[in-house]
Amino acid sequence: MIYRLIRPLLFRLDPERAHDLATALLSTSAHIPGCMALLGSLLAFRHPLLATTCLNQQFMNPLGVAAGFDKRAVLIEGLAALGFGHVEVGTITPRPQPGNPRPRMFRLPEDAALINRLGFNSPGMVVVEQALQKAHSRNPHVAIGVNIGKNRDTPLERASEDYVAAFNLLAPYADYVAINISSPNTPGLRQLHERSALEELLQALSLSNRNLAQPRPLLLKISPDESNSQIEMVVAVGIAAGFAGIIATNTTTERIALRSSAAHEIGGLSGRPLAVRSKAIVQQIRTLAQGQIAIIAVGGITTGNDAYARIRAGANLVQLYTALIYRGPGVAGRIARELVECILRDGFRTLADVIGVDCI
């Protein structure tokens, strides 16, 4: 109710400016004694039915924050207090880079969507490592994913060097590492979906992972704009390289039946318009992989019914970003409550029983 009152004020601001203000408030609140506990009691919803095992670890629930919301790894404690079971930070590049010129984020309220062309704005891996050192020791109950990418000025033929550098530094603080080859805002990045480039990259990362004292689950974040045959190839290459999962999907460059005035803006579209395609890809991956890899669904998840549909389609975990903008800080609690209602309504005894039932 409070967010519905203040949202019109926030929406008068440039979207990135509003995001910076809101996240600064959440970050500051984490340092006020008792504030996180109060937030959790007011907004979060916890239920034993939502506990799940994925990537060889326990998650208190399947709900996560997608990469892009917390690029500096400074919001993990606050987002955990809001009721999220995991937070994926990044995308993080080896060297600092400012990203694309502003304005570079646009609201599409009539479509419950966003368009961004941020372009991997990142403080760089060294700054994020320092933040992760602190976050990892303070947040034992929330899983931390680290999403990595290449610098804009790194040639594609040397992309593996960037990914390996970021992986080697940041993986020790991650519960899983996501490899972002699918942002539409870094020129040429999506060419890494092509087989030879993809095999080289995944093999280099798998080798680095095996050299760790404690290897981390590796996940590949893919584009929704690839053909079904291309997705089939990506899944096969990922499994062959020993990757633990796929994140489906990143933002789309497609513009279908949008009503908002900002629909013409260049960048990646997220939110409700992505829901149908993202769910279809989740189901395709589940059918192809037959449970060999985990699937994290992201794209247009706004309600408990949305999350439930993705889990039935084969997702082990789900993530959101745009819904935080439109529904506010209580969205995780509301989705969690609605998700429990869906599970109980259909007579399932555990969350694991729901995963992939629509693919059987």
Tab-separated table of N, CA, C and O in Angstrom, residues 3 13 22 24 42 50 73 75 103 128 149 194 202 222 224 234 276 298-299 310-311 335 356 358 360:
chain	number	residue	atom	x	y	z
A	3	TYR	N	3.931	1.490	-1.067
A	3	TYR	CA	4.626	1.626	-2.346
A	3	TYR	C	3.697	2.167	-3.423
A	3	TYR	O	4.118	2.946	-4.283
A	13	LEU	N	10.735	10.482	-11.788
A	13	LEU	CA	12.182	10.571	-11.948
A	13	LEU	C	12.633	9.707	-13.117
A	13	LEU	O	11.952	8.754	-13.508
A	22	ALA	N	16.375	4.344	-4.664
A	22	ALA	CA	15.764	3.237	-3.939
A	22	ALA	C	16.808	2.262	-3.411
A	22	ALA	O	16.722	1.785	-2.271
A	24	ALA	N	19.983	2.940	-2.807
A	24	ALA	CA	20.771	3.596	-1.762
A	24	ALA	C	20.050	3.503	-0.418
A	24	ALA	O	20.674	3.274	0.631
A	42	LEU	N	7.785	-7.484	8.157
A	42	LEU	CA	6.695	-6.779	7.488
A	42	LEU	C	6.430	-7.301	6.077
A	42	LEU	O	5.280	-7.350	5.630
A	50	LEU	N	8.359	-24.125	0.572
A	50	LEU	CA	9.121	-23.463	-0.484
A	50	LEU	C	10.596	-23.846	-0.480
A	50	LEU	O	11.317	-23.516	-1.427
A	73	ALA	N	27.072	-5.585	-5.731
A	73	ALA	CA	27.011	-6.538	-4.610
A	73	ALA	C	26.881	-5.837	-3.260
A	73	ALA	O	27.485	-6.252	-2.277
A	75	LEU	N	23.573	-4.884	-2.134
A	75	LEU	CA	22.163	-4.964	-1.740
A	75	LEU	C	21.759	-6.350	-1.266
A	75	LEU	O	20.584	-6.600	-1.016
A	103	PRO	N	20.226	8.969	-21.391
A	103	PRO	CA	19.374	7.987	-20.723
A	103	PRO	C	19.527	6.606	-21.355
A	103	PRO	O	19.708	6.477	-22.561
A	128	VAL	N	34.017	-5.230	-6.771
A	128	VAL	CA	32.963	-6.169	-6.392
A	128	VAL	C	33.512	-7.262	-5.475
A	128	VAL	O	32.832	-7.712	-4.551
A	149	GLY	N	30.770	-10.946	-17.269
A	149	GLY	CA	30.767	-10.666	-18.700
A	149	GLY	C	32.109	-10.096	-19.131
A	149	GLY	O	33.006	-9.888	-18.313
A	194	GLU	N	27.381	-18.857	-30.945
A	194	GLU	CA	27.777	-19.727	-32.050
A	194	GLU	C	28.671	-20.854	-31.531
A	194	GLU	O	29.477	-20.653	-30.618
A	202	LEU	N	33.262	-22.089	-22.892
A	202	LEU	CA	32.817	-22.975	-21.812
A	202	LEU	C	33.919	-23.934	-21.380
A	202	LEU	O	34.050	-24.253	-20.185
A	222	ILE	N	21.220	-17.297	-21.352
A	222	ILE	CA	21.048	-17.303	-22.798
A	222	ILE	C	20.028	-16.266	-23.254
A	222	ILE	O	19.230	-15.752	-22.471
A	224	PRO	N	16.731	-14.910	-25.448
A	224	PRO	CA	15.445	-15.431	-25.917
A	224	PRO	C	15.259	-15.296	-27.423
A	224	PRO	O	14.261	-15.761	-27.971
A	234	VAL	N	23.045	-24.970	-27.871
A	234	VAL	CA	23.617	-24.362	-26.665
A	234	VAL	C	23.469	-25.301	-25.473
A	234	VAL	O	24.406	-25.488	-24.680
A	276	VAL	N	5.854	-15.188	-22.380
A	276	VAL	CA	5.481	-16.355	-23.182
A	276	VAL	C	6.717	-17.026	-23.779
A	276	VAL	O	6.883	-18.250	-23.704
A	298	VAL	N	13.646	-16.678	-15.848
A	298	VAL	CA	13.546	-15.242	-15.612
A	298	VAL	C	12.942	-14.601	-16.858
A	298	VAL	O	13.214	-15.030	-17.977
A	299	GLY	N	12.103	-13.596	-16.644
A	299	GLY	CA	11.471	-12.904	-17.765
A	299	GLY	C	9.962	-12.870	-17.605
A	299	GLY	O	9.282	-13.857	-17.870
A	310	ARG	N	6.244	-21.425	-14.398
A	310	ARG	CA	7.622	-21.694	-14.829
A	310	ARG	C	8.161	-22.948	-14.161
A	310	ARG	O	8.895	-23.724	-14.787
A	311	ILE	N	7.827	-23.148	-12.898
A	311	ILE	CA	8.300	-24.340	-12.206
A	311	ILE	C	7.646	-25.582	-12.800
A	311	ILE	O	8.308	-26.598	-13.037
A	335	ILE	N	4.593	-13.043	-3.919
A	335	ILE	CA	4.774	-14.178	-4.824
A	335	ILE	C	4.927	-15.471	-4.034
A	335	ILE	O	4.358	-16.509	-4.391
A	356	GLY	N	8.676	-29.436	-13.524
A	356	GLY	CA	8.594	-30.143	-14.796
A	356	GLY	C	7.377	-30.994	-15.015
A	356	GLY	O	7.340	-31.772	-15.985
A	358	ASP	N	4.607	-30.337	-16.285
A	358	ASP	CA	3.969	-30.089	-17.579
A	358	ASP	C	4.794	-30.632	-18.741
A	358	ASP	O	4.359	-30.537	-19.905
A	360	ILE	N	6.001	-33.846	-18.577
A	360	ILE	CA	5.915	-35.315	-18.491
A	360	ILE	C	5.003	-35.852	-19.599
A	360	ILE	O	3.932	-35.326	-19.831
